[in-house]
Each structure stands twice: as C-alpha cells, then as structure tokens.
Amino acid sequence: MKPDLVETVVPHEEGLMIKEIIYGRLRLSRGLLRRMRNGGQVCLNGRWAHITQRVKTGDKIEIYFADSATDLVPEPMELDIVYEDDSLLAVNKAPNIPVHPTGGYPSGTLANGIAHLWQQRGLKRKIRLLHRLDRETSGVILIAKEPYAYHQLVRQLRSRRLKRKYLAVIKGKLNDKQGIIDQPIGMSSQADHGLKRTVTDSGRPACSHYRVIQEYASVSLVELELVTGRTHQLRVHLSWMGNPIVGDEMYGQASSMINRQALHAWSLDFIHPRTEQPVQIRIPLPGDMKSILNHQLQQLQ
C-alpha cells in the first residue's frame, strides 16, 4: 500500500521525535494524528514506528491516514466532472440540486451522487466537501478524496489562499463599478424564513468583493469574490445594496427570465496539496443565465 505522505528528515530535525515533525514542519492537525492511531500508521524507513521515536538525518517518515466509507446512500447521478486526480474531484453542479442531504432534501443530492461514484469505483472513502453552494446556485464544487488533501485545502480556505469567485446577474446598475461590501450578517427576525439572513450590527463579520463586468438594459453581470463564507452571503450583500440577484425569491423577487437565483460559482484558484502547483478551474455561465443576458441585449438594440 502506498503511503499518503512521505517526508525525509532534514539535518536540523535530527534528534526530534516523529510527532514534533508532524506538528512542526508538516503542520498536521491532531485530528489527522488520531486517524493514524485509529487504523492508520506511521513508519520510519519502512518499519512501523511510535510517534515518540527519535529520528536521524535522511530517515524516511511514511504516514498512512485511515479512512472509512461514507454512510450516505449511493444514488446514480450524472456528474459533470471538470477536474480529477488521485486527491481531488471538482464537479460542475447543475442548478436546483442540493449539495448535501438535509431535512428538506433527504436524497437526490450531489453528495448521494458522489457516494454512487465511490461505490462504482470500489472506493471506501468519506465525502469531503471543501465548500457548499445553495441548492439553486450552479457551478464548481471541490471535493477532497483523502484526509491529507482535505486538511491542506481547509488551511488554504481559512487563510484565503483558496479563492472562490462567482458570476451573478443582478437587478439594475451599480454606481461604483467595483468595490468591497463589508457588512456583518446574522439571522433575520422574519419568522416565516428560518434560514433567512440579513445585514445586522449583531451579525458575524462578512466581506465580499464585487466588480461589474457588463451592464445591460435593466440588469448587470457582476463578478463576486468571497472573503468570508457566511450563509447566503452574496445574496444578502447584494440585496442590502438594493441590487438583488435576479430570480432570488428570498432576498428579492421571482423572475420570468429564470426559475432560480442567477448565481454561478465560476472560478476556483488554489495550490494543489500534493504537487504544490497552482490549479485554476473555470466554469462558463450556464445556459439559463446566458439567455437572460441575450434577452437584455435584444432590448438594447
């Protein structure tokens, strides 16, 4: 079995315990260390080792992380896979598909479809989603196939080195063609919307960047970048500005031009956790959002 991680002890680490290298240079979490204890293992120069064992320059530390099969019910689903290797899977999620089972959507989710993909390939792995999208939002979702990749990408997400950008069709035009929306977001007091959020001084910090790409007859196409990742953040911020996303019934109003909120996760940039090379994933606008813009262009003619 191939180890998940192989590291060579460098001169200044001579005499350290394996766990000091694990927590130090490798910066692995205690959660990953527990995985080594519960089914995984650490080897030194090809032989099983205790993490308190001391090392010499040139020693090879081999780490095997334990994993377990997902408990989600596998369901056949046509997946639009836009990137895949031994560590990562990126899928272009179609609109109106939930990402993960909830009380309202116990099945038919993207995670159920990925569980079926794992089953077909004989993989006993959990489904590690790096981020989520609302049910109506389309676009790219990144999934880590193994614990180490997930651990490294979560660190990138928290340090904002994993960058997520969206395209949205919004109502009206913005006075400033680019800017930063830095407004805290918390739960809405509206009793009929248990999930609804709002801009409120008592909320958690939330920051979004925006840039107008093109203006049309009555809408604008904007690019948005998440700095924080609050629930419904982009939808709440745009509504607060007075330019809700077209078709967003919760934060604006329904539209005859589209049967969902016109929001698309189009761009991911990150450093590959294994190769340490930059990865860029781009997903063009889906057809329903293109049709809005085409209709708007016709009105300008």
PDB file of C-alpha atoms in Angstrom, residues 16-223:
ATOM      1  CA  LEU A  16      13.464  15.184  17.217  1.00  0.00           C
ATOM      2  CA  MET A  17      10.548  12.872  17.861  1.00  0.00           C
ATOM      3  CA  ILE A  18       8.384  11.966  14.862  1.00  0.00           C
ATOM      4  CA  LYS A  19       5.416  13.795  16.409  1.00  0.00           C
ATOM      5  CA  GLU A  20       7.473  17.000  16.673  1.00  0.00           C
ATOM      6  CA  ILE A  21       7.995  16.908  12.908  1.00  0.00           C
ATOM      7  CA  ILE A  22       4.328  16.052  12.372  1.00  0.00           C
ATOM      8  CA  TYR A  23       3.185  19.078  14.381  1.00  0.00           C
ATOM      9  CA  GLY A  24       6.078  21.272  13.279  1.00  0.00           C
ATOM     10  CA  ARG A  25       7.247  21.288   9.675  1.00  0.00           C
ATOM     11  CA  LEU A  26       4.368  19.131   8.404  1.00  0.00           C
ATOM     12  CA  ARG A  27       1.812  21.179  10.370  1.00  0.00           C
ATOM     13  CA  LEU A  28      -0.632  18.293  10.543  1.00  0.00           C
ATOM     14  CA  SER A  29      -3.616  18.549  12.863  1.00  0.00           C
ATOM     15  CA  ARG A  30      -4.296  16.406  15.898  1.00  0.00           C
ATOM     16  CA  GLY A  31      -7.348  15.136  14.046  1.00  0.00           C
ATOM     17  CA  LEU A  32      -5.100  13.650  11.396  1.00  0.00           C
ATOM     18  CA  LEU A  33      -2.892  12.203  14.133  1.00  0.00           C
ATOM     19  CA  ARG A  34      -5.945  10.448  15.564  1.00  0.00           C
ATOM     20  CA  ARG A  35      -6.516   8.952  12.131  1.00  0.00           C
ATOM     21  CA  MET A  36      -3.040   7.466  12.293  1.00  0.00           C
ATOM     22  CA  ARG A  37      -3.885   5.891  15.636  1.00  0.00           C
ATOM     23  CA  ASN A  38      -7.295   4.590  14.544  1.00  0.00           C
ATOM     24  CA  GLY A  39      -6.441   2.437  11.574  1.00  0.00           C
ATOM     25  CA  GLY A  40      -3.596   4.425  10.083  1.00  0.00           C
ATOM     26  CA  GLN A  41       0.052   4.143  10.932  1.00  0.00           C
ATOM     27  CA  VAL A  42       3.454   5.817  10.884  1.00  0.00           C
ATOM     28  CA  CYS A  43       6.533   4.050   9.542  1.00  0.00           C
ATOM     29  CA  LEU A  44      10.178   5.014   9.805  1.00  0.00           C
ATOM     30  CA  ASN A  45      12.395   3.716   6.998  1.00  0.00           C
ATOM     31  CA  GLY A  46       9.739   1.179   6.025  1.00  0.00           C
ATOM     32  CA  ARG A  47       9.089  -0.186   9.536  1.00  0.00           C
ATOM     33  CA  TRP A  48       6.217   0.579  11.897  1.00  0.00           C
ATOM     34  CA  ALA A  49       7.183   3.277  14.415  1.00  0.00           C
ATOM     35  CA  HIS A  50       5.887   5.074  17.512  1.00  0.00           C
ATOM     36  CA  ILE A  51       5.407   8.803  17.056  1.00  0.00           C
ATOM     37  CA  THR A  52       7.669   9.364  20.068  1.00  0.00           C
ATOM     38  CA  GLN A  53      10.560   7.655  18.266  1.00  0.00           C
ATOM     39  CA  ARG A  54      13.533   9.920  17.550  1.00  0.00           C
ATOM     40  CA  VAL A  55      14.913  10.363  14.041  1.00  0.00           C
ATOM     41  CA  LYS A  56      18.198  10.892  12.219  1.00  0.00           C
ATOM     42  CA  THR A  57      19.011  12.982   9.155  1.00  0.00           C
ATOM     43  CA  GLY A  58      17.923  11.191   5.986  1.00  0.00           C
ATOM     44  CA  ASP A  59      15.325   8.980   7.697  1.00  0.00           C
ATOM     45  CA  LYS A  60      12.100   8.445   5.738  1.00  0.00           C
ATOM     46  CA  ILE A  61       8.849   9.099   7.607  1.00  0.00           C
ATOM     47  CA  GLU A  62       5.885   7.389   5.955  1.00  0.00           C
ATOM     48  CA  ILE A  63       2.364   8.264   7.053  1.00  0.00           C
ATOM     49  CA  TYR A  64      -0.792   6.288   6.308  1.00  0.00           C
ATOM     50  CA  PHE A  65      -4.091   8.003   7.136  1.00  0.00           C
ATOM     51  CA  ALA A  66      -7.096   5.848   7.949  1.00  0.00           C
ATOM     52  CA  ASP A  67     -10.315   6.458   6.053  1.00  0.00           C
ATOM     53  CA  SER A  68     -13.799   4.970   6.181  1.00  0.00           C
ATOM     54  CA  ALA A  69     -16.654   4.551   3.742  1.00  0.00           C
ATOM     55  CA  THR A  70     -19.322   7.240   3.558  1.00  0.00           C
ATOM     56  CA  ASP A  71     -22.613   6.446   5.282  1.00  0.00           C
ATOM     57  CA  LEU A  72     -24.592   8.338   2.622  1.00  0.00           C
ATOM     58  CA  VAL A  73     -26.938   6.308   0.426  1.00  0.00           C
ATOM     59  CA  PRO A  74     -25.448   5.950  -3.085  1.00  0.00           C
ATOM     60  CA  GLU A  75     -27.756   7.261  -5.819  1.00  0.00           C
ATOM     61  CA  PRO A  76     -26.999   7.215  -9.565  1.00  0.00           C
ATOM     62  CA  MET A  77     -26.471  10.723 -10.902  1.00  0.00           C
ATOM     63  CA  GLU A  78     -24.913  12.183 -13.999  1.00  0.00           C
ATOM     64  CA  LEU A  79     -21.941  14.165 -12.715  1.00  0.00           C
ATOM     65  CA  ASP A  80     -20.229  16.872 -14.758  1.00  0.00           C
ATOM     66  CA  ILE A  81     -16.642  16.236 -13.629  1.00  0.00           C
ATOM     67  CA  VAL A  82     -14.421  19.173 -14.609  1.00  0.00           C
ATOM     68  CA  TYR A  83     -11.224  18.157 -12.779  1.00  0.00           C
ATOM     69  CA  GLU A  84      -9.989  14.958 -11.174  1.00  0.00           C
ATOM     70  CA  ASP A  85      -6.801  13.340  -9.937  1.00  0.00           C
ATOM     71  CA  ASP A  86      -5.859  10.937  -7.134  1.00  0.00           C
ATOM     72  CA  SER A  87      -6.517  13.561  -4.451  1.00  0.00           C
ATOM     73  CA  LEU A  88      -9.268  15.839  -5.757  1.00  0.00           C
ATOM     74  CA  LEU A  89     -12.554  15.877  -7.602  1.00  0.00           C
ATOM     75  CA  ALA A  90     -14.229  19.032  -8.931  1.00  0.00           C
ATOM     76  CA  VAL A  91     -17.821  18.891 -10.168  1.00  0.00           C
ATOM     77  CA  ASN A  92     -19.919  21.447 -12.013  1.00  0.00           C
ATOM     78  CA  LYS A  93     -23.160  21.305 -10.019  1.00  0.00           C
ATOM     79  CA  ALA A  94     -26.318  21.848 -12.010  1.00  0.00           C
ATOM     80  CA  PRO A  95     -28.860  24.334 -10.595  1.00  0.00           C
ATOM     81  CA  ASN A  96     -31.658  23.149  -8.317  1.00  0.00           C
ATOM     82  CA  ILE A  97     -29.670  20.204  -6.920  1.00  0.00           C
ATOM     83  CA  PRO A  98     -28.946  20.220  -3.165  1.00  0.00           C
ATOM     84  CA  VAL A  99     -25.332  19.656  -2.217  1.00  0.00           C
ATOM     85  CA  HIS A 100     -25.855  17.516   0.895  1.00  0.00           C
ATOM     86  CA  PRO A 101     -28.847  15.742   2.490  1.00  0.00           C
ATOM     87  CA  THR A 102     -30.933  17.860   4.861  1.00  0.00           C
ATOM     88  CA  GLY A 103     -34.330  17.519   6.491  1.00  0.00           C
ATOM     89  CA  GLY A 104     -35.944  19.147   3.468  1.00  0.00           C
ATOM     90  CA  TYR A 105     -33.862  17.238   0.923  1.00  0.00           C
ATOM     91  CA  PRO A 106     -33.019  13.799   2.359  1.00  0.00           C
ATOM     92  CA  SER A 107     -31.964  12.357  -1.008  1.00  0.00           C
ATOM     93  CA  GLY A 108     -31.171  13.282  -4.593  1.00  0.00           C
ATOM     94  CA  THR A 109     -28.217  15.408  -3.552  1.00  0.00           C
ATOM     95  CA  LEU A 110     -24.816  15.862  -5.128  1.00  0.00           C
ATOM     96  CA  ALA A 111     -23.263  14.003  -2.180  1.00  0.00           C
ATOM     97  CA  ASN A 112     -25.516  10.999  -2.882  1.00  0.00           C
ATOM     98  CA  GLY A 113     -24.317  11.042  -6.481  1.00  0.00           C
ATOM     99  CA  ILE A 114     -20.672  11.146  -5.389  1.00  0.00           C
ATOM    100  CA  ALA A 115     -21.334   8.252  -2.987  1.00  0.00           C
ATOM    101  CA  HIS A 116     -22.553   6.264  -6.011  1.00  0.00           C
ATOM    102  CA  LEU A 117     -19.379   7.209  -7.916  1.00  0.00           C
ATOM    103  CA  TRP A 118     -17.243   5.986  -4.995  1.00  0.00           C
ATOM    104  CA  GLN A 119     -19.274   2.751  -4.896  1.00  0.00           C
ATOM    105  CA  GLN A 120     -18.798   2.152  -8.627  1.00  0.00           C
ATOM    106  CA  ARG A 121     -15.037   2.589  -8.240  1.00  0.00           C
ATOM    107  CA  GLY A 122     -14.813   0.418  -5.136  1.00  0.00           C
ATOM    108  CA  LEU A 123     -13.600   3.324  -3.002  1.00  0.00           C
ATOM    109  CA  LYS A 124     -14.233   3.289   0.743  1.00  0.00           C
ATOM    110  CA  ARG A 125     -13.953   6.994   1.414  1.00  0.00           C
ATOM    111  CA  LYS A 126     -15.822   9.765   3.087  1.00  0.00           C
ATOM    112  CA  ILE A 127     -17.159  12.652   1.006  1.00  0.00           C
ATOM    113  CA  ARG A 128     -15.191  15.730   1.971  1.00  0.00           C
ATOM    114  CA  LEU A 129     -16.770  18.860   0.501  1.00  0.00           C
ATOM    115  CA  LEU A 130     -14.461  21.859   0.747  1.00  0.00           C
ATOM    116  CA  HIS A 131     -17.338  24.334   0.443  1.00  0.00           C
ATOM    117  CA  ARG A 132     -21.069  24.401  -0.221  1.00  0.00           C
ATOM    118  CA  LEU A 133     -23.418  26.008  -2.711  1.00  0.00           C
ATOM    119  CA  ASP A 134     -27.080  26.840  -2.237  1.00  0.00           C
ATOM    120  CA  ARG A 135     -29.462  24.419  -3.951  1.00  0.00           C
ATOM    121  CA  GLU A 136     -30.321  26.889  -6.740  1.00  0.00           C
ATOM    122  CA  THR A 137     -26.734  28.077  -7.292  1.00  0.00           C
ATOM    123  CA  SER A 138     -24.816  26.380 -10.093  1.00  0.00           C
ATOM    124  CA  GLY A 139     -21.096  25.915 -10.543  1.00  0.00           C
ATOM    125  CA  VAL A 140     -17.944  24.305  -9.263  1.00  0.00           C
ATOM    126  CA  ILE A 141     -17.645  22.369  -6.012  1.00  0.00           C
ATOM    127  CA  LEU A 142     -14.336  20.891  -4.828  1.00  0.00           C
ATOM    128  CA  ILE A 143     -14.193  17.510  -3.078  1.00  0.00           C
ATOM    129  CA  ALA A 144     -11.112  16.055  -1.383  1.00  0.00           C
ATOM    130  CA  LYS A 145     -10.673  12.321  -1.904  1.00  0.00           C
ATOM    131  CA  GLU A 146      -8.376  11.782   1.052  1.00  0.00           C
ATOM    132  CA  PRO A 147      -7.765  13.257   4.534  1.00  0.00           C
ATOM    133  CA  TYR A 148      -4.415  14.925   3.848  1.00  0.00           C
ATOM    134  CA  ALA A 149      -5.667  16.843   0.816  1.00  0.00           C
ATOM    135  CA  TYR A 150      -8.738  17.948   2.771  1.00  0.00           C
ATOM    136  CA  HIS A 151      -6.614  19.106   5.702  1.00  0.00           C
ATOM    137  CA  GLN A 152      -4.316  21.160   3.474  1.00  0.00           C
ATOM    138  CA  LEU A 153      -7.160  22.740   1.478  1.00  0.00           C
ATOM    139  CA  VAL A 154      -9.097  23.695   4.618  1.00  0.00           C
ATOM    140  CA  ARG A 155      -5.985  25.581   5.713  1.00  0.00           C
ATOM    141  CA  GLN A 156      -5.936  27.374   2.344  1.00  0.00           C
ATOM    142  CA  LEU A 157      -9.634  28.188   2.697  1.00  0.00           C
ATOM    143  CA  ARG A 158      -9.136  29.649   6.161  1.00  0.00           C
ATOM    144  CA  SER A 159      -6.089  31.660   5.092  1.00  0.00           C
ATOM    145  CA  ARG A 160      -7.957  32.845   1.950  1.00  0.00           C
ATOM    146  CA  ARG A 161      -5.422  31.301  -0.415  1.00  0.00           C
ATOM    147  CA  LEU A 162      -8.235  29.197  -1.877  1.00  0.00           C
ATOM    148  CA  LYS A 163     -10.133  31.815  -3.853  1.00  0.00           C
ATOM    149  CA  ARG A 164     -13.768  31.435  -4.895  1.00  0.00           C
ATOM    150  CA  LYS A 165     -15.375  33.713  -7.466  1.00  0.00           C
ATOM    151  CA  TYR A 166     -18.967  33.887  -8.662  1.00  0.00           C
ATOM    152  CA  LEU A 167     -20.901  35.440 -11.516  1.00  0.00           C
ATOM    153  CA  ALA A 168     -24.311  36.936 -10.816  1.00  0.00           C
ATOM    154  CA  VAL A 169     -26.969  38.728 -12.823  1.00  0.00           C
ATOM    155  CA  ILE A 170     -28.314  41.486 -10.589  1.00  0.00           C
ATOM    156  CA  LYS A 171     -31.148  43.963 -10.912  1.00  0.00           C
ATOM    157  CA  GLY A 172     -30.235  47.455 -12.017  1.00  0.00           C
ATOM    158  CA  LYS A 173     -26.839  49.124 -12.178  1.00  0.00           C
ATOM    159  CA  LEU A 174     -24.238  49.899  -9.541  1.00  0.00           C
ATOM    160  CA  ASN A 175     -22.893  53.420  -9.058  1.00  0.00           C
ATOM    161  CA  ASP A 176     -19.433  52.131  -8.189  1.00  0.00           C
ATOM    162  CA  LYS A 177     -18.243  49.612 -10.771  1.00  0.00           C
ATOM    163  CA  GLN A 178     -16.102  47.770  -8.252  1.00  0.00           C
ATOM    164  CA  GLY A 179     -15.807  47.753  -4.507  1.00  0.00           C
ATOM    165  CA  ILE A 180     -15.965  45.931  -1.201  1.00  0.00           C
ATOM    166  CA  ILE A 181     -19.104  45.120   0.767  1.00  0.00           C
ATOM    167  CA  ASP A 182     -18.065  44.813   4.408  1.00  0.00           C
ATOM    168  CA  GLN A 183     -21.283  44.306   6.356  1.00  0.00           C
ATOM    169  CA  PRO A 184     -21.977  41.816   9.186  1.00  0.00           C
ATOM    170  CA  ILE A 185     -24.593  39.131   8.572  1.00  0.00           C
ATOM    171  CA  GLY A 186     -26.888  37.459  11.086  1.00  0.00           C
ATOM    172  CA  MET A 187     -30.223  35.676  11.301  1.00  0.00           C
ATOM    173  CA  SER A 188     -33.284  37.523  10.067  1.00  0.00           C
ATOM    174  CA  SER A 189     -36.105  38.217  12.507  1.00  0.00           C
ATOM    175  CA  GLN A 190     -38.717  37.193   9.926  1.00  0.00           C
ATOM    176  CA  ALA A 191     -40.456  34.177  11.450  1.00  0.00           C
ATOM    177  CA  ASP A 192     -41.540  32.717   8.109  1.00  0.00           C
ATOM    178  CA  HIS A 193     -37.943  32.293   6.928  1.00  0.00           C
ATOM    179  CA  GLY A 194     -35.930  30.159   9.333  1.00  0.00           C
ATOM    180  CA  LEU A 195     -32.912  30.243   7.015  1.00  0.00           C
ATOM    181  CA  LYS A 196     -33.093  33.882   6.020  1.00  0.00           C
ATOM    182  CA  ARG A 197     -30.158  36.152   6.865  1.00  0.00           C
ATOM    183  CA  THR A 198     -29.842  39.909   7.000  1.00  0.00           C
ATOM    184  CA  VAL A 199     -27.254  42.663   7.436  1.00  0.00           C
ATOM    185  CA  THR A 200     -27.215  43.455  11.150  1.00  0.00           C
ATOM    186  CA  ASP A 201     -24.777  45.020  13.600  1.00  0.00           C
ATOM    187  CA  SER A 202     -25.138  41.919  15.795  1.00  0.00           C
ATOM    188  CA  GLY A 203     -24.115  39.571  12.969  1.00  0.00           C
ATOM    189  CA  ARG A 204     -20.793  37.946  12.159  1.00  0.00           C
ATOM    190  CA  PRO A 205     -18.229  39.798  10.020  1.00  0.00           C
ATOM    191  CA  ALA A 206     -18.820  39.279   6.288  1.00  0.00           C
ATOM    192  CA  CYS A 207     -16.851  40.683   3.391  1.00  0.00           C
ATOM    193  CA  SER A 208     -17.437  40.383  -0.365  1.00  0.00           C
ATOM    194  CA  HIS A 209     -15.625  41.941  -3.319  1.00  0.00           C
ATOM    195  CA  TYR A 210     -17.525  42.864  -6.473  1.00  0.00           C
ATOM    196  CA  ARG A 211     -16.701  44.037  -9.993  1.00  0.00           C
ATOM    197  CA  VAL A 212     -19.158  44.989 -12.744  1.00  0.00           C
ATOM    198  CA  ILE A 213     -18.372  43.081 -15.935  1.00  0.00           C
ATOM    199  CA  GLN A 214     -21.102  44.482 -18.182  1.00  0.00           C
ATOM    200  CA  GLU A 215     -24.306  46.482 -17.920  1.00  0.00           C
ATOM    201  CA  TYR A 216     -27.464  45.651 -19.887  1.00  0.00           C
ATOM    202  CA  ALA A 217     -30.946  47.141 -20.269  1.00  0.00           C
ATOM    203  CA  SER A 218     -32.170  46.528 -16.719  1.00  0.00           C
ATOM    204  CA  VAL A 219     -29.598  44.149 -15.231  1.00  0.00           C
ATOM    205  CA  SER A 220     -25.841  43.908 -14.719  1.00  0.00           C
ATOM    206  CA  LEU A 221     -23.414  40.997 -14.834  1.00  0.00           C
ATOM    207  CA  VAL A 222     -21.047  41.150 -11.860  1.00  0.00           C
ATOM    208  CA  GLU A 223     -18.146  39.071 -10.628  1.00  0.00           C
TER     209      GLU A 223
END
